[in-house]
Amino acid sequence: MIGNVFPVFVIIVAASVCLAAMVYFTSERYIPPTYHWLFAYLGFAVAVTWIYCLANEIVALLQVFGVIFNLSDAILGLTILAWGNSLSDFLSNIAVARKEFPRMAISACFGGPLLALLLGLGIPCIIEIIKGRAPPAFPLMFSSQFAFLFISIITGLLTTASLMIIWKFHTKRAYGVFLISLYVVFMTLSLLTELKVFSLPV
């Protein structure tokens, strides 16, 4: 509701009908209108809006599962949410590599998470600063999962940088085996910590 008077969907439907009527009366059957290029930007904005709404609902659904099964937000983010976010990138990177574009696939492996991390944190902070207020503090409860996460990321990045220099930027099968083993160890320790089998003194 807007001002406790107008439902939001009524305004959206009215605006959509007006735009549809404008397009109908200003375009011909087989000739695209002069503003046809605007549809690409409009489609992108609509897609981003849908993704934003669906992401909020998925996060809320995961929180419900966490409450039902007594799981922490950290383990839900490390498992279900992370797998859901990464599955499409995983499949597309494999497809690109099999098309004999290994450099593109490796670049995407590092570029995708970097883009999500920098823009995902940077854009909201910039918006808050433009509004004239400092970004709100977000307290992080440091736990064993975060400790394992930081250790795994630092180990993976340092090992990758070292091996790339030693191998003159040519990867080998052992490098892939190492990264997969590192992920398996990290997930095993995180799950054992969630199950209260053991924990780090943090």
mmCIF file of C-alpha atoms in Angstrom:
data_model
loop_
_atom_site.group_PDB
_atom_site.id
_atom_site.type_symbol
_atom_site.label_atom_id
_atom_site.label_comp_id
_atom_site.label_asym_id
_atom_site.label_seq_id
_atom_site.Cartn_x
_atom_site.Cartn_y
_atom_site.Cartn_z
ATOM 1 C CA MET A 1 0.000 0.000 0.000
ATOM 2 C CA ILE A 2 1.141 3.557 -0.782
ATOM 3 C CA GLY A 3 0.004 5.978 1.882
ATOM 4 C CA ASN A 4 -2.434 3.306 3.084
ATOM 5 C CA VAL A 5 -4.641 4.264 0.123
ATOM 6 C CA PHE A 6 -3.485 2.769 -3.170
ATOM 7 C CA PRO A 7 -2.318 -0.821 -3.556
ATOM 8 C CA VAL A 8 1.020 -1.040 -5.331
ATOM 9 C CA PHE A 9 -0.182 -3.575 -7.905
ATOM 10 C CA VAL A 10 -2.987 -1.204 -9.027
ATOM 11 C CA ILE A 11 -0.457 1.524 -9.809
ATOM 12 C CA ILE A 12 1.797 -0.959 -11.617
ATOM 13 C CA VAL A 13 -1.098 -2.280 -13.723
ATOM 14 C CA ALA A 14 -2.252 1.251 -14.596
ATOM 15 C CA ALA A 15 1.265 2.303 -15.622
ATOM 16 C CA SER A 16 1.685 -0.883 -17.676
ATOM 17 C CA VAL A 17 -1.600 -0.303 -19.513
ATOM 18 C CA CYS A 18 -0.595 3.279 -20.322
ATOM 19 C CA LEU A 19 2.815 2.205 -21.650
ATOM 20 C CA ALA A 20 1.283 -0.640 -23.661
ATOM 21 C CA ALA A 21 -1.239 1.750 -25.223
ATOM 22 C CA MET A 22 1.539 4.203 -26.105
ATOM 23 C CA VAL A 23 3.552 1.463 -27.810
ATOM 24 C CA TYR A 24 0.479 0.188 -29.647
ATOM 25 C CA PHE A 25 -0.485 3.576 -31.091
ATOM 26 C CA THR A 26 3.050 4.733 -31.929
ATOM 27 C CA SER A 27 4.348 1.628 -33.702
ATOM 28 C CA GLU A 28 3.548 -0.242 -36.902
ATOM 29 C CA ARG A 29 3.164 -3.946 -37.508
ATOM 30 C CA TYR A 30 6.423 -4.663 -39.359
ATOM 31 C CA ILE A 31 8.512 -1.570 -38.559
ATOM 32 C CA PRO A 32 10.123 -1.218 -35.115
ATOM 33 C CA PRO A 33 9.561 2.146 -33.422
ATOM 34 C CA THR A 34 12.381 4.650 -33.048
ATOM 35 C CA TYR A 35 12.553 3.971 -29.310
ATOM 36 C CA HIS A 36 12.923 0.215 -29.813
ATOM 37 C CA TRP A 37 16.418 0.282 -28.243
ATOM 38 C CA LEU A 38 14.870 1.372 -24.938
ATOM 39 C CA PHE A 39 13.243 -2.047 -24.591
ATOM 40 C CA ALA A 40 16.652 -3.617 -23.972
ATOM 41 C CA TYR A 41 17.281 -1.363 -20.956
ATOM 42 C CA LEU A 42 13.707 -1.817 -19.761
ATOM 43 C CA GLY A 43 14.036 -5.597 -19.999
ATOM 44 C CA PHE A 44 17.304 -5.470 -18.062
ATOM 45 C CA ALA A 45 15.715 -3.355 -15.311
ATOM 46 C CA VAL A 46 12.723 -5.703 -15.071
ATOM 47 C CA ALA A 47 15.014 -8.753 -14.906
ATOM 48 C CA VAL A 48 17.080 -7.182 -12.109
ATOM 49 C CA THR A 49 13.894 -6.337 -10.210
ATOM 50 C CA TRP A 50 12.608 -9.900 -10.495
ATOM 51 C CA ILE A 51 15.960 -11.315 -9.409
ATOM 52 C CA TYR A 52 15.994 -8.964 -6.411
ATOM 53 C CA CYS A 53 12.477 -9.987 -5.350
ATOM 54 C CA LEU A 54 13.145 -13.692 -5.816
ATOM 55 C CA ALA A 55 16.452 -13.443 -3.940
ATOM 56 C CA ASN A 56 14.695 -11.872 -0.954
ATOM 57 C CA GLU A 57 12.098 -14.639 -0.930
ATOM 58 C CA ILE A 58 14.750 -17.358 -1.211
ATOM 59 C CA VAL A 59 16.713 -15.879 1.694
ATOM 60 C CA ALA A 60 13.538 -15.710 3.782
ATOM 61 C CA LEU A 61 12.755 -19.332 2.897
ATOM 62 C CA LEU A 62 16.260 -20.412 3.894
ATOM 63 C CA GLN A 63 15.889 -18.632 7.214
ATOM 64 C CA VAL A 64 12.674 -20.571 7.823
ATOM 65 C CA PHE A 65 14.499 -23.845 7.129
ATOM 66 C CA GLY A 66 17.244 -22.708 9.486
ATOM 67 C CA VAL A 67 14.746 -22.110 12.266
ATOM 68 C CA ILE A 68 12.972 -25.432 11.651
ATOM 69 C CA PHE A 69 16.134 -27.550 11.541
ATOM 70 C CA ASN A 70 18.102 -25.402 14.014
ATOM 71 C CA LEU A 71 20.791 -24.421 11.491
ATOM 72 C CA SER A 72 22.833 -21.246 11.652
ATOM 73 C CA ASP A 73 22.754 -18.581 8.935
ATOM 74 C CA ALA A 74 26.448 -19.198 8.302
ATOM 75 C CA ILE A 75 26.044 -22.867 7.380
ATOM 76 C CA LEU A 76 23.002 -22.089 5.209
ATOM 77 C CA GLY A 77 25.011 -19.480 3.342
ATOM 78 C CA LEU A 78 27.995 -21.815 2.949
ATOM 79 C CA THR A 79 25.902 -24.691 1.601
ATOM 80 C CA ILE A 80 22.491 -24.185 -0.003
ATOM 81 C CA LEU A 81 22.794 -20.495 -0.886
ATOM 82 C CA ALA A 82 26.386 -20.809 -2.102
ATOM 83 C CA TRP A 83 25.593 -23.866 -4.230
ATOM 84 C CA GLY A 84 22.561 -22.162 -5.738
ATOM 85 C CA ASN A 85 24.535 -19.026 -6.597
ATOM 86 C CA SER A 86 27.499 -20.915 -8.013
ATOM 87 C CA LEU A 87 25.815 -23.725 -9.959
ATOM 88 C CA SER A 88 25.119 -21.647 -13.073
ATOM 89 C CA ASP A 89 28.660 -20.224 -13.094
ATOM 90 C CA PHE A 90 30.082 -23.707 -12.543
ATOM 91 C CA LEU A 91 28.248 -25.184 -15.531
ATOM 92 C CA SER A 92 28.930 -22.227 -17.824
ATOM 93 C CA ASN A 93 32.653 -22.187 -16.972
ATOM 94 C CA ILE A 94 32.925 -25.904 -17.733
ATOM 95 C CA ALA A 95 31.142 -25.376 -21.050
ATOM 96 C CA VAL A 96 33.484 -22.509 -21.955
ATOM 97 C CA ALA A 97 36.558 -24.560 -21.032
ATOM 98 C CA ARG A 98 35.372 -27.494 -23.171
ATOM 99 C CA LYS A 99 34.983 -25.102 -26.107
ATOM 100 C CA GLU A 100 38.771 -24.618 -25.894
ATOM 101 C CA PHE A 101 38.660 -21.262 -24.112
ATOM 102 C CA PRO A 102 40.449 -22.146 -20.854
ATOM 103 C CA ARG A 103 41.696 -18.614 -20.188
ATOM 104 C CA MET A 104 38.173 -17.258 -20.397
ATOM 105 C CA ALA A 105 36.907 -19.961 -18.027
ATOM 106 C CA ILE A 106 39.644 -19.352 -15.450
ATOM 107 C CA SER A 107 39.117 -15.591 -15.653
ATOM 108 C CA ALA A 108 35.399 -16.097 -15.051
ATOM 109 C CA CYS A 109 36.120 -18.305 -12.020
ATOM 110 C CA PHE A 110 37.896 -15.421 -10.315
ATOM 111 C CA GLY A 111 36.083 -12.493 -11.934
ATOM 112 C CA GLY A 112 32.543 -13.580 -11.021
ATOM 113 C CA PRO A 113 33.019 -13.799 -7.234
ATOM 114 C CA LEU A 114 35.168 -10.652 -7.290
ATOM 115 C CA LEU A 115 32.426 -8.721 -9.081
ATOM 116 C CA ALA A 116 29.760 -9.969 -6.681
ATOM 117 C CA LEU A 117 31.892 -9.147 -3.635
ATOM 118 C CA LEU A 118 33.008 -5.657 -4.659
ATOM 119 C CA LEU A 119 29.765 -4.455 -6.232
ATOM 120 C CA GLY A 120 27.531 -6.294 -3.770
ATOM 121 C CA LEU A 121 29.127 -4.409 -0.897
ATOM 122 C CA GLY A 122 30.205 -1.267 -2.738
ATOM 123 C CA ILE A 123 26.954 -0.201 -4.399
ATOM 124 C CA PRO A 124 24.781 -0.302 -1.229
ATOM 125 C CA CYS A 125 27.426 1.672 0.681
ATOM 126 C CA ILE A 126 27.638 4.273 -2.103
ATOM 127 C CA ILE A 127 23.843 4.629 -2.128
ATOM 128 C CA GLU A 128 23.812 5.205 1.624
ATOM 129 C CA ILE A 129 26.598 7.790 1.332
ATOM 130 C CA ILE A 130 24.741 9.625 -1.465
ATOM 131 C CA LYS A 131 21.694 9.776 0.788
ATOM 132 C CA GLY A 132 23.872 11.657 3.269
ATOM 133 C CA ARG A 133 24.181 9.029 5.925
ATOM 134 C CA ALA A 134 26.908 6.605 6.862
ATOM 135 C CA PRO A 135 26.350 2.928 6.064
ATOM 136 C CA PRO A 136 24.880 1.175 9.106
ATOM 137 C CA ALA A 137 27.209 -0.983 11.124
ATOM 138 C CA PHE A 138 26.697 -4.687 10.543
ATOM 139 C CA PRO A 139 28.078 -6.728 13.428
ATOM 140 C CA LEU A 140 29.627 -10.061 12.467
ATOM 141 C CA MET A 141 29.598 -12.803 15.056
ATOM 142 C CA PHE A 142 32.980 -14.423 14.444
ATOM 143 C CA SER A 143 32.591 -18.186 14.627
ATOM 144 C CA SER A 144 34.456 -21.332 13.671
ATOM 145 C CA GLN A 145 32.787 -21.339 10.244
ATOM 146 C CA PHE A 146 34.180 -17.886 9.515
ATOM 147 C CA ALA A 147 37.607 -18.974 10.725
ATOM 148 C CA PHE A 148 37.576 -21.997 8.402
ATOM 149 C CA LEU A 149 36.312 -19.790 5.584
ATOM 150 C CA PHE A 150 39.083 -17.217 5.961
ATOM 151 C CA ILE A 151 41.754 -19.886 6.284
ATOM 152 C CA SER A 152 40.498 -21.713 3.193
ATOM 153 C CA ILE A 153 40.281 -18.553 1.081
ATOM 154 C CA ILE A 154 43.745 -17.355 2.096
ATOM 155 C CA THR A 155 45.224 -20.819 1.539
ATOM 156 C CA GLY A 156 43.610 -21.139 -1.876
ATOM 157 C CA LEU A 157 44.618 -17.668 -3.059
ATOM 158 C CA LEU A 158 48.203 -17.863 -1.814
ATOM 159 C CA THR A 159 48.647 -21.356 -3.244
ATOM 160 C CA THR A 160 47.158 -20.278 -6.571
ATOM 161 C CA ALA A 161 49.430 -17.247 -6.824
ATOM 162 C CA SER A 162 52.513 -19.279 -5.885
ATOM 163 C CA LEU A 163 51.797 -22.182 -8.242
ATOM 164 C CA MET A 164 50.972 -19.889 -11.147
ATOM 165 C CA ILE A 165 54.342 -18.188 -10.768
ATOM 166 C CA ILE A 166 56.222 -21.466 -10.335
ATOM 167 C CA TRP A 167 54.468 -23.151 -13.283
ATOM 168 C CA LYS A 168 54.696 -19.998 -15.419
ATOM 169 C CA PHE A 169 50.914 -19.627 -15.507
ATOM 170 C CA HIS A 170 50.258 -23.157 -16.791
ATOM 171 C CA THR A 171 47.874 -25.172 -14.620
ATOM 172 C CA LYS A 172 48.159 -28.898 -13.993
ATOM 173 C CA ARG A 173 45.788 -31.633 -12.887
ATOM 174 C CA ALA A 174 47.328 -31.620 -9.405
ATOM 175 C CA TYR A 175 46.197 -28.012 -8.976
ATOM 176 C CA GLY A 176 42.565 -28.960 -9.571
ATOM 177 C CA VAL A 177 42.833 -31.925 -7.212
ATOM 178 C CA PHE A 178 44.272 -29.644 -4.533
ATOM 179 C CA LEU A 179 41.457 -27.086 -4.849
ATOM 180 C CA ILE A 180 38.745 -29.758 -4.730
ATOM 181 C CA SER A 181 40.405 -31.372 -1.702
ATOM 182 C CA LEU A 182 40.635 -27.993 0.010
ATOM 183 C CA TYR A 183 36.917 -27.407 -0.517
ATOM 184 C CA VAL A 184 36.004 -30.881 0.761
ATOM 185 C CA VAL A 185 38.102 -30.375 3.898
ATOM 186 C CA PHE A 186 36.602 -26.926 4.455
ATOM 187 C CA MET A 187 33.011 -28.150 4.102
ATOM 188 C CA THR A 188 33.688 -31.170 6.330
ATOM 189 C CA LEU A 189 35.111 -29.010 9.108
ATOM 190 C CA SER A 190 32.257 -26.510 8.788
ATOM 191 C CA LEU A 191 29.609 -29.234 9.015
ATOM 192 C CA LEU A 192 31.343 -30.874 11.977
ATOM 193 C CA THR A 193 31.444 -27.512 13.708
ATOM 194 C CA GLU A 194 27.749 -26.968 13.008
ATOM 195 C CA LEU A 195 26.991 -30.390 14.500
ATOM 196 C CA LYS A 196 28.941 -29.370 17.629
ATOM 197 C CA VAL A 197 31.507 -32.153 17.132
ATOM 198 C CA PHE A 198 34.293 -29.646 17.787
ATOM 199 C CA SER A 199 34.956 -25.926 17.472
ATOM 200 C CA LEU A 200 37.881 -23.546 17.321
ATOM 201 C CA PRO A 201 38.662 -21.330 20.318
ATOM 202 C CA VAL A 202 37.510 -18.076 18.698
#
